[in-house]
Coordinates of C-alpha atoms in Angstrom, one line a residue:
M3 CA -0.1 -6.9 2.2
N4 CA -3.7 -6.8 1.2
L5 CA -6.4 -8.5 3.2
K6 CA -9.1 -10.6 1.7
R7 CA -12.7 -10.8 2.9
K8 CA -15.5 -13.1 2.1
P9 CA -19.0 -11.7 1.5
T10 CA -20.8 -10.9 4.8
T11 CA -23.9 -12.7 6.0
A12 CA -24.3 -10.7 9.2
L13 CA -23.4 -7.0 9.5
F14 CA -21.5 -5.6 12.4
S15 CA -23.4 -2.7 14.1
I16 CA -21.7 0.1 16.0
P17 CA -23.7 1.3 19.0
R18 CA -24.6 4.9 18.5
S19 CA -23.2 5.8 21.9
L20 CA -19.7 4.7 20.7
I21 CA -19.9 6.9 17.7
W22 CA -20.5 9.9 19.9
I23 CA -17.7 8.8 22.2
A24 CA -15.5 8.6 19.2
L25 CA -16.1 12.3 18.5
V26 CA -14.6 13.2 21.9
F27 CA -12.2 10.4 22.7
S28 CA -11.3 9.1 19.3
S29 CA -7.9 7.9 20.2
N30 CA -9.3 5.6 22.9
I31 CA -11.5 3.5 20.7
L32 CA -9.4 3.3 17.5
P33 CA -8.4 -0.3 16.5
K34 CA -5.0 -1.0 18.1
A35 CA -2.3 -2.2 15.8
D36 CA -0.1 -5.1 17.0
A37 CA 3.0 -2.9 17.0
V38 CA 2.6 0.9 17.1
E39 CA 5.4 2.8 15.3
T40 CA 6.5 6.2 16.6
I41 CA 7.2 9.0 14.1
N42 CA 9.4 11.7 15.6
V43 CA 8.9 15.2 14.1
L44 CA 11.1 18.2 14.7
V45 CA 9.2 21.5 14.8
V46 CA 11.4 24.7 14.7
L47 CA 9.7 28.0 15.6
V48 CA 11.1 30.8 13.5
Q49 CA 10.6 34.5 14.2
W50 CA 11.5 36.7 11.3
A51 CA 13.9 39.6 12.2
D52 CA 11.2 42.3 11.5
H53 CA 8.5 40.7 13.6
T54 CA 9.8 41.7 17.0
S55 CA 6.6 43.5 17.9
R56 CA 4.2 40.7 16.7
P57 CA 2.8 38.7 19.7
L58 CA 4.2 35.1 19.4
I59 CA 2.0 32.1 20.0
P60 CA 3.2 30.3 23.2
R61 CA 5.4 27.3 22.5
S62 CA 3.1 25.3 24.8
D63 CA 0.1 26.0 22.6
I64 CA 2.0 24.9 19.5
D65 CA 3.1 21.8 21.4
Q66 CA -0.6 21.0 22.0
F67 CA -1.3 21.8 18.4
W68 CA 1.0 19.0 17.3
N69 CA 0.8 16.5 20.2
G70 CA -2.7 17.1 21.5
P71 CA -5.1 16.9 23.0
G72 CA -7.5 18.4 20.6
N73 CA -11.2 19.1 21.1
S74 CA -10.6 22.4 23.0
N75 CA -11.0 26.1 22.3
L76 CA -7.4 26.1 21.1
I77 CA -7.6 23.1 18.8
P78 CA -11.3 22.6 17.9
G79 CA -10.7 19.3 16.1
E80 CA -8.0 16.7 16.3
S81 CA -4.4 17.7 16.9
V82 CA -1.8 16.6 14.3
A83 CA -0.9 13.5 16.4
E84 CA -4.5 12.5 16.9
Y85 CA -5.1 12.9 13.1
I86 CA -2.2 10.6 12.3
A87 CA -3.4 8.0 14.9
S88 CA -7.0 8.0 13.6
N89 CA -6.0 7.9 9.9
S90 CA -3.6 5.1 10.4
Y91 CA -6.1 3.2 12.7
G92 CA -3.7 3.2 15.6
K93 CA -0.8 1.9 13.5
Y94 CA 1.4 5.0 13.9
Q95 CA 1.8 7.6 16.6
L96 CA 3.4 11.0 16.0
K97 CA 5.6 12.6 18.6
A98 CA 6.6 16.2 17.9
T99 CA 9.5 18.0 19.6
V100 CA 8.6 21.7 19.5
L101 CA 11.6 24.0 20.1
D102 CA 11.4 27.5 21.5
W103 CA 11.1 30.5 19.2
T104 CA 14.4 31.3 17.5
R105 CA 14.9 34.7 15.8
A106 CA 16.2 34.5 12.2
S107 CA 18.8 36.9 10.8
A108 CA 16.6 37.4 7.8
T109 CA 13.4 39.5 7.5
E110 CA 10.2 38.0 6.1
A111 CA 10.7 40.0 2.9
Q112 CA 14.3 38.8 2.5
A113 CA 13.3 35.2 3.0
S114 CA 10.4 35.5 0.5
N115 CA 12.7 36.8 -2.2
G116 CA 9.7 38.7 -3.6
N117 CA 8.4 35.3 -4.8
M118 CA 6.9 33.6 -1.7
G119 CA 10.3 32.0 -0.9
N120 CA 11.1 30.8 -4.4
S121 CA 13.8 31.9 -6.8
A122 CA 14.2 31.6 -10.6
N123 CA 17.0 29.1 -10.1
G124 CA 15.1 26.9 -7.6
N125 CA 14.5 27.3 -3.8
H126 CA 15.6 30.3 -1.9
I127 CA 13.9 29.9 1.4
E128 CA 16.5 27.4 2.8
D129 CA 19.1 30.2 2.8
S130 CA 17.2 31.8 5.6
L131 CA 16.1 28.7 7.5
V132 CA 19.1 26.3 7.4
P133 CA 21.2 28.8 9.6
V134 CA 18.4 28.7 12.2
L135 CA 18.5 24.9 12.3
Q136 CA 22.3 24.9 12.5
A137 CA 22.2 27.3 15.4
V138 CA 19.9 25.1 17.5
V139 CA 22.2 22.1 16.7
D140 CA 25.2 24.1 17.8
Q141 CA 23.4 24.7 21.1
G142 CA 23.2 20.9 21.7
L143 CA 20.1 19.7 19.8
D144 CA 20.4 15.9 19.0
L145 CA 19.1 15.3 15.5
S146 CA 19.4 11.5 15.6
P147 CA 15.8 10.8 16.6
F148 CA 14.6 12.6 13.5
V149 CA 16.6 10.9 10.8
D150 CA 15.4 7.9 8.8
A151 CA 16.6 4.5 10.1
N152 CA 20.1 3.6 9.1
S153 CA 20.6 6.9 7.3
S154 CA 21.6 10.5 8.0
M155 CA 18.7 12.0 6.0
L156 CA 16.4 14.5 7.7
K157 CA 12.9 14.4 6.2
G158 CA 9.8 16.3 7.2
V159 CA 11.4 19.0 9.4
V160 CA 8.8 21.6 10.2
F161 CA 9.6 25.4 10.1
M162 CA 6.7 27.1 11.7
H163 CA 7.2 30.8 11.2
S164 CA 5.8 34.2 12.5
G165 CA 4.4 35.4 9.1
Y166 CA 1.0 35.0 7.6
A167 CA 0.7 32.4 4.9
A168 CA 1.2 33.8 1.4
E169 CA -1.5 31.5 -0.1
T170 CA -4.2 33.6 1.4
Y171 CA -3.5 36.1 -1.3
Q172 CA -4.4 38.9 1.2
V173 CA -2.4 41.8 2.5
D174 CA -0.9 41.5 6.0
C175 CA -3.0 44.0 8.0
E176 CA 0.0 44.8 10.3
T177 CA 3.0 45.1 7.9
Q178 CA 1.0 45.7 4.7
A179 CA 3.1 43.0 3.0
G180 CA 1.5 41.5 0.0
H181 CA 1.5 37.7 -0.6
N182 CA 4.6 37.7 -2.8
N183 CA 6.6 39.2 0.1
R184 CA 5.4 36.5 2.5
I185 CA 6.2 32.7 2.7
Q186 CA 4.2 30.1 1.0
S187 CA 3.0 27.0 2.9
K188 CA 4.9 24.4 1.0
S189 CA 7.0 21.2 1.1
W190 CA 10.6 21.8 -0.1
G191 CA 13.2 19.4 -1.3
V192 CA 16.9 20.3 -0.7
S193 CA 20.2 18.8 0.1
E194 CA 21.8 20.9 2.9
S195 CA 24.4 19.7 5.4
I196 CA 23.8 20.2 9.1
T197 CA 26.9 19.6 11.2
G198 CA 27.2 18.5 14.8
P199 CA 28.5 15.4 16.5
R200 CA 27.5 13.8 13.2
R201 CA 26.9 15.2 9.7
Y202 CA 23.3 15.2 8.6
T203 CA 21.6 16.1 5.3
L204 CA 18.4 18.1 5.3
S205 CA 16.4 16.4 2.6
T206 CA 12.8 17.7 2.9
F207 CA 11.2 20.3 5.1
I208 CA 8.0 22.4 5.2
T209 CA 7.2 26.1 5.8
V210 CA 3.9 26.8 7.5
S211 CA 2.5 29.8 9.4
A212 CA 1.8 29.6 13.1
Y213 CA -1.1 32.0 12.5
R214 CA -4.6 31.8 11.1
G215 CA -5.6 34.0 8.2
W216 CA -3.8 37.3 7.6
C217 CA -4.8 39.7 10.4
N218 CA -4.8 38.2 13.9
S219 CA -2.8 36.2 16.5
Q220 CA -4.9 33.1 16.6
I221 CA -3.2 29.7 16.0
A222 CA -3.6 28.1 12.6
G223 CA -5.7 25.1 11.7
V224 CA -4.0 21.7 11.4
G225 CA -5.1 21.1 7.8
V226 CA -2.3 22.8 5.8
H227 CA 0.3 21.6 8.3
I228 CA -0.6 18.0 7.9
H229 CA -1.0 18.3 4.1
E230 CA 2.5 19.8 3.6
W231 CA 4.1 17.4 6.1
M232 CA 2.6 14.4 4.2
H233 CA 4.4 15.8 1.1
A234 CA 7.7 16.0 2.9
K235 CA 7.5 12.8 4.9
Y236 CA 5.9 10.4 2.3
L237 CA 6.3 12.3 -1.0
L238 CA 2.5 12.1 -1.4
E239 CA 1.2 13.7 -4.6
D240 CA -1.5 16.4 -4.6
L241 CA -5.0 15.1 -5.6
Y242 CA -6.5 18.4 -6.5
D243 CA -6.4 19.3 -10.2
T244 CA -2.6 19.8 -10.7
G245 CA -3.0 20.9 -14.3
G246 CA -3.4 24.5 -13.1
R247 CA -6.9 25.0 -14.3
Y248 CA -8.2 26.1 -10.9
M249 CA -5.1 27.6 -9.3
G250 CA -6.0 30.2 -6.7
S251 CA -9.7 29.3 -6.7
R252 CA -11.4 29.8 -3.4
S253 CA -14.4 27.8 -4.2
A254 CA -13.2 24.5 -5.7
T255 CA -10.0 22.6 -6.4
G256 CA -10.9 20.0 -9.0
G257 CA -9.5 16.5 -8.5
I258 CA -11.2 14.7 -5.7
G259 CA -12.3 17.9 -4.0
G260 CA -13.2 17.6 -0.3
F261 CA -12.9 13.8 -0.4
G262 CA -9.3 13.8 0.7
L263 CA -6.7 15.9 2.6
M264 CA -4.2 15.9 -0.3
S265 CA -6.9 17.6 -2.4
Y266 CA -8.2 20.2 -0.1
A267 CA -6.9 20.8 3.5
G268 CA -10.0 22.6 4.6
G269 CA -12.2 19.5 4.5
Q270 CA -15.6 19.9 3.0
R271 CA -16.1 23.6 3.8
I272 CA -14.4 26.7 2.4
S273 CA -12.8 28.2 5.5
S274 CA -9.5 29.6 6.7
I275 CA -9.8 27.8 10.0
E276 CA -9.0 24.3 8.6
A277 CA -9.7 22.7 12.0
Y278 CA -11.6 19.8 10.3
P279 CA -9.5 19.0 7.2
G280 CA -11.3 15.8 6.3
I281 CA -9.7 12.4 6.5
M282 CA -7.1 11.2 4.0
S283 CA -8.5 9.4 0.9
P284 CA -8.0 5.7 0.9
H285 CA -5.4 6.1 -1.9
S286 CA -3.3 8.3 0.3
K287 CA -3.6 6.0 3.2
I288 CA -2.4 3.1 1.1
Q289 CA 0.6 5.1 -0.2
T290 CA 1.7 6.0 3.3
G291 CA 1.3 2.4 4.6
Y292 CA -1.5 3.5 7.0
L293 CA -4.0 1.2 5.4
D294 CA -4.1 -2.3 3.9
P295 CA -7.2 -2.5 1.7
I296 CA -9.5 -5.6 1.7
D297 CA -9.4 -7.4 -1.6
I298 CA -12.7 -8.4 -3.1
E299 CA -12.3 -11.4 -5.4
V300 CA -15.7 -13.0 -5.4
D301 CA -19.3 -11.8 -5.9
G302 CA -21.2 -11.1 -2.8
T303 CA -22.6 -8.5 -0.3
Y304 CA -20.0 -6.6 1.7
S305 CA -20.4 -4.3 4.7
A306 CA -18.3 -1.2 5.6
R307 CA -18.1 0.6 8.9
P308 CA -17.1 4.3 8.9
A309 CA -13.7 4.9 7.3
E310 CA -13.0 7.5 10.0
L311 CA -12.9 4.8 12.6
F312 CA -12.3 1.5 10.9
P313 CA -10.1 0.2 8.0
D314 CA -13.1 -1.2 6.1
V315 CA -11.8 -0.1 2.7
Y316 CA -12.3 -2.4 -0.2
K317 CA -10.2 -2.9 -3.4
I318 CA -11.3 -4.5 -6.6
S319 CA -8.5 -5.1 -9.1
I320 CA -9.1 -8.5 -10.7
P321 CA -10.9 -7.3 -13.9
Y322 CA -8.6 -4.3 -14.4
E323 CA -5.1 -3.7 -15.9
E324 CA -2.0 -3.6 -13.8
G325 CA -2.0 -0.5 -11.6
E326 CA -5.8 0.1 -12.1
Y327 CA -8.4 -0.7 -9.5
I328 CA -11.6 0.4 -7.7
L329 CA -11.6 1.6 -4.0
I330 CA -14.8 1.6 -1.9
E331 CA -15.2 3.2 1.5
N332 CA -18.0 4.4 3.8
R333 CA -17.7 8.1 4.9
Q334 CA -19.6 9.5 7.8
P335 CA -19.5 13.0 9.5
L336 CA -17.0 11.9 12.3
L337 CA -13.7 13.2 13.6
S338 CA -12.0 15.4 10.9
D339 CA -14.9 14.6 8.6
K340 CA -17.2 16.6 10.9
N341 CA -18.3 18.9 8.1
L342 CA -19.0 16.0 5.6
W343 CA -22.1 16.4 3.6
S344 CA -25.0 14.7 5.4
P345 CA -25.8 11.9 5.6
G346 CA -22.6 10.4 4.2
G347 CA -22.5 7.0 2.6
I348 CA -20.5 5.0 0.1
V349 CA -17.7 6.7 -1.9
I350 CA -16.2 4.9 -4.9
Y351 CA -12.8 5.8 -6.5
H352 CA -11.4 4.7 -9.9
V353 CA -7.6 4.6 -9.6
D354 CA -5.1 4.4 -12.5
E355 CA -1.5 4.5 -11.4
N356 CA -0.4 4.5 -15.1
T357 CA -1.4 8.1 -15.8
E358 CA 1.4 10.6 -16.7
G359 CA 2.1 13.8 -14.8
Y360 CA 2.1 14.7 -11.2
G361 CA -1.0 13.8 -9.2
N362 CA -4.4 14.5 -10.8
F363 CA -2.8 16.3 -13.7
V364 CA -5.3 15.5 -16.6
R365 CA -9.0 15.5 -16.0
G366 CA -11.6 13.5 -17.9
G367 CA -15.3 13.3 -18.5
P368 CA -18.0 13.1 -21.1
F369 CA -18.0 16.9 -21.4
L370 CA -14.5 16.7 -23.1
E371 CA -13.9 16.0 -26.8
G372 CA -12.6 12.6 -27.7
W373 CA -13.1 11.2 -24.2
P374 CA -12.7 8.4 -22.9
G375 CA -10.6 7.1 -25.8
N376 CA -8.2 10.0 -25.5
G377 CA -6.9 8.5 -22.3
A378 CA -7.6 11.6 -20.3
H379 CA -8.6 11.0 -16.7
Y380 CA -7.4 11.7 -13.1
K381 CA -5.0 9.3 -11.4
V382 CA -7.5 9.2 -8.6
A383 CA -11.1 10.0 -9.6
V384 CA -14.2 10.0 -7.5
L385 CA -17.0 8.2 -9.4
Q386 CA -19.9 10.6 -8.5
A387 CA -23.3 9.0 -8.2
D388 CA -25.1 12.0 -9.7
F389 CA -23.3 11.4 -13.1
K390 CA -22.5 15.1 -13.4
Y391 CA -18.7 15.2 -13.1
E392 CA -18.8 18.4 -11.1
L393 CA -15.5 17.7 -9.4
E394 CA -13.7 17.5 -12.7
K395 CA -15.4 20.8 -13.7
A396 CA -14.5 22.3 -10.3
E397 CA -18.1 23.3 -9.7
N398 CA -17.9 22.3 -6.1
L399 CA -15.9 20.4 -3.5
G400 CA -18.4 17.6 -3.6
H401 CA -21.9 17.2 -2.1
S402 CA -24.3 14.6 -0.8
A403 CA -25.4 13.6 -4.3
D404 CA -22.0 12.1 -4.9
F405 CA -22.5 9.2 -2.4
W406 CA -23.9 5.9 -3.7
K407 CA -27.3 5.2 -2.1
T408 CA -30.2 2.8 -2.2
G409 CA -31.3 2.3 -5.8
D410 CA -28.1 3.5 -7.4
I411 CA -26.2 1.2 -9.8
L412 CA -22.6 1.5 -11.0
G413 CA -22.2 -0.9 -13.9
P414 CA -20.4 -1.4 -17.1
G415 CA -20.4 0.9 -20.1
N416 CA -20.7 0.0 -23.7
G417 CA -17.0 0.2 -24.6
E418 CA -17.4 3.3 -26.8
L419 CA -14.2 5.4 -27.4
V420 CA -16.1 8.6 -27.7
A421 CA -18.9 9.4 -25.2
T422 CA -22.4 9.5 -26.6
A423 CA -25.9 9.6 -25.2
A424 CA -26.0 5.9 -25.5
G425 CA -23.2 5.5 -22.9
T426 CA -23.4 5.4 -19.2
Y427 CA -20.9 7.5 -17.2
P428 CA -19.4 6.9 -14.8
N429 CA -19.0 3.2 -15.3
T430 CA -16.8 0.3 -14.3
D431 CA -15.0 0.0 -17.6
S432 CA -11.2 -0.2 -17.7
Y433 CA -9.7 2.8 -19.4
V434 CA -5.9 2.7 -19.1
D435 CA -4.2 4.6 -21.9
G436 CA -7.6 5.1 -23.6
N437 CA -8.0 1.4 -24.2
I438 CA -11.7 1.0 -23.2
R439 CA -12.6 -2.5 -22.0
V440 CA -15.9 -3.6 -20.5
T441 CA -15.2 -5.5 -17.3
G442 CA -18.8 -6.5 -16.5
L443 CA -18.4 -5.4 -12.9
V444 CA -21.6 -4.2 -11.2
L445 CA -21.9 -2.5 -7.8
D446 CA -25.4 -2.1 -6.5
S447 CA -27.8 -2.8 -3.6
F448 CA -26.3 0.0 -1.5
K449 CA -28.0 0.0 1.9
D450 CA -27.8 2.0 5.1
D451 CA -27.8 -0.7 7.8
G452 CA -28.0 1.7 10.6
D453 CA -25.5 3.1 13.2
G454 CA -23.2 4.4 10.4
V455 CA -22.7 1.0 8.7
W456 CA -23.4 0.6 4.9
S457 CA -23.5 -2.5 2.7
F458 CA -23.3 -3.1 -1.0
R459 CA -23.3 -5.9 -3.5
V460 CA -20.6 -6.9 -6.0
T461 CA -21.4 -9.0 -9.1
G462 CA -19.7 -9.8 -12.4
L463 CA -16.3 -10.9 -11.1
P464 CA -14.7 -13.9 -12.7
T465 CA -15.7 -17.2 -11.0
P466 CA -12.6 -18.7 -9.3
P467 CA -12.0 -22.5 -9.6
S468 CA -14.0 -24.4 -6.9
G469 CA -11.3 -27.0 -6.3
P470 CA -8.6 -29.2 -7.8
P471 CA -9.0 -30.7 -11.3
V472 CA -11.7 -33.3 -11.4
N473 CA -10.1 -35.7 -13.9
S474 CA -6.7 -37.2 -13.0
P475 CA -4.2 -38.4 -15.6
T476 CA -5.2 -41.8 -17.1
G477 CA -1.7 -43.1 -17.6
P478 CA 2.0 -42.3 -17.3
P479 CA 3.6 -39.7 -19.6
N480 CA 4.7 -41.0 -23.0
A481 CA 8.2 -42.3 -23.4
G482 CA 10.8 -39.7 -24.1
G483 CA 8.8 -36.8 -22.5
G484 CA 8.1 -35.3 -25.9
G485 CA 4.5 -36.5 -26.1
D486 CA 5.0 -39.1 -28.9
V487 CA 5.5 -42.8 -28.6
A488 CA 8.2 -44.4 -30.8
T489 CA 6.5 -46.1 -33.7
T490 CA 9.5 -48.0 -35.2
T491 CA 12.4 -50.0 -33.9
P492 CA 16.0 -48.6 -34.2
G493 CA 17.2 -48.7 -37.8
E494 CA 20.7 -49.7 -37.0
T495 CA 22.4 -52.3 -34.8
P496 CA 24.8 -51.3 -32.1
T497 CA 28.3 -51.0 -33.3
D498 CA 30.0 -52.2 -30.1
E499 CA 29.4 -55.3 -28.1
P500 CA 28.5 -54.8 -24.4
N501 CA 31.4 -54.3 -22.2
P502 CA 30.7 -55.2 -18.6
T503 CA 32.4 -52.9 -16.2
A504 CA 32.5 -55.4 -13.3
L505 CA 34.1 -58.9 -13.3
P506 CA 33.7 -61.7 -10.7
T507 CA 36.0 -61.3 -7.8
P508 CA 38.9 -63.8 -8.1
L509 CA 39.9 -66.2 -5.3
S510 CA 42.4 -64.8 -2.9
E511 CA 44.5 -68.0 -3.1
P512 CA 44.3 -71.2 -5.1
P513 CA 42.6 -74.4 -3.6
V514 CA 45.0 -76.7 -1.6
D515 CA 44.1 -79.9 -3.4
L516 CA 43.3 -79.7 -7.1
P517 CA 41.4 -82.5 -8.9
T518 CA 43.6 -84.8 -11.0
G519 CA 40.9 -85.4 -13.4
A520 CA 37.2 -85.7 -14.0
P521 CA 35.4 -88.6 -12.1
N522 CA 34.4 -91.6 -14.2
A523 CA 30.7 -92.0 -14.6
P524 CA 29.3 -95.2 -13.1
A525 CA 28.5 -97.8 -15.7
T526 CA 25.1 -98.5 -14.1
T527 CA 22.9 -96.8 -11.7
P528 CA 23.1 -98.2 -8.1
M529 CA 20.1 -100.4 -7.3
E530 CA 20.4 -100.3 -3.5
T531 CA 21.0 -97.7 -0.9
P532 CA 24.4 -97.9 0.8
T533 CA 24.4 -99.4 4.2
E534 CA 27.7 -98.0 5.5
V535 CA 29.6 -94.8 5.3
P536 CA 32.5 -94.9 2.9
D537 CA 35.8 -95.7 4.5
S538 CA 37.8 -93.2 2.5
A539 CA 37.4 -89.4 2.2
A540 CA 35.4 -88.1 -0.6
I541 CA 37.2 -86.8 -3.6
A542 CA 37.1 -83.1 -3.9
I543 CA 34.0 -81.8 -5.7
P544 CA 34.5 -79.4 -8.6
A545 CA 33.8 -75.8 -7.8
P546 CA 30.5 -75.6 -9.8
F547 CA 29.0 -78.3 -7.8
T548 CA 30.2 -76.8 -4.6
L549 CA 28.3 -73.7 -5.4
L550 CA 25.2 -75.6 -6.3
L551 CA 25.2 -77.5 -3.0
C552 CA 25.7 -74.3 -1.1
L553 CA 22.7 -72.8 -2.8
L554 CA 20.6 -75.9 -2.1
S555 CA 21.7 -75.9 1.5
A556 CA 20.8 -72.3 1.9
Q557 CA 17.4 -72.9 0.4
M558 CA 16.8 -75.9 2.7
G559 CA 17.9 -73.8 5.7
I560 CA 15.4 -71.2 4.8
T561 CA 12.7 -73.8 4.4
L562 CA 13.5 -75.4 7.6
L563 CA 13.5 -72.1 9.4
T564 CA 10.2 -71.2 7.9
N565 CA 8.5 -74.4 8.9
T566 CA 9.7 -74.4 12.5

């Protein structure tokens, strides 16, 4: 459910001391959700059969890696659990069960299949890992805490192994194994049965190295582990350039660059440490249920506290097509965004859920032929304030010029189908399927209000009705409900006479004395009032007159009662 917020008249200021406290004790000041949901994660430590001489990282250290606390020499930034708590604003807490190291029957080379764990016919790595999981279940491990509610599906199981990650593309300095003979950090989808007291189905799992780099025994950074687990748990899509244009690049990723974990797990700095992986983009937070964005539906000035600490993320969808919208957040160098480009500020995303392909598959920009009418653009695109489209070109991971600052204006384009010098890019035009439509939306008046809070103005939204209709109907609807009054009388007379359905109720028995005839009318009208009561009984009065007298008596009775 999305929230709605009216324009602000007074901005909320964060004391600077609290921001510094947040860096050290982030989990203590995060907004607390009404109900915190626990996510149970199973972490299986796998030692390859040929790594008997490699020093293993203690299980207790890996437990701290997952469950915390961070901010130590072991975990320089947040632990995995602290990262989930901060990015969900206290809505979710992760609890990892880290098992002891288990030696696999396969060597690293056997598990890799000479292709980083893949095979020509699909996955191969599960043939080496499923037996390890089955072995610990046979020893008494209860899998029920790790399955989805009301199901037997195991999702997001973590296999943390003793080899160096293949994606470093470097040679293992101990075994001399090249990257193809090692295991890729990856989320895998399978359907493998695990039997115990109940039968479970392993649906998704990840393979990640316990080590940093390719030549030491230091523990890994959290970035890749969280990135891959997000794939397995929530089926999140990658937000780097998934079209393969920059595969293997060590300098840039395309897509949204360093503005989101699902684009680059190293945050805003090229590093193998990945201790500060950057926070999740607002799009990813929405997809996981970690965030309910605030809908902007009226023009006004809005304020945003740091997205690292508060869920002040805005969404504008009214002028756009279904599945298309703008997201606005304020990023500051806090928590996992420690390496964010100074001084931070407003980041604006254009989202189009209607794009084809996986993740950010097709890039767009005025440097491409036929754009924007060719419909080419990322599913989630950062609208960069320097107008250079360097993320789409993979020239960097982002930089300070991409933030929207005082004096910047993001407004409508001119609706052209092919970019020219007369156009303004980026802009707020709708562009679903290459149908360019000017929305009239303007975002400006970006302002640093101090203590990490930024504000901005929104104009150009449709004006909503101010109240109910002013004029009420002047009369009842026309007869017949069709809107026209009959102008002529019926042309034909009824063919049947009325046939009453109810008759007067007959007497239950006849009168005792029946009249013998009609009374004779007096010849003359009496001139005087009688002085005595008649000696004989009155002759029976015909029924019609009886009824009339009863009615008159009743009326007199009512009158008398009214006058008393």
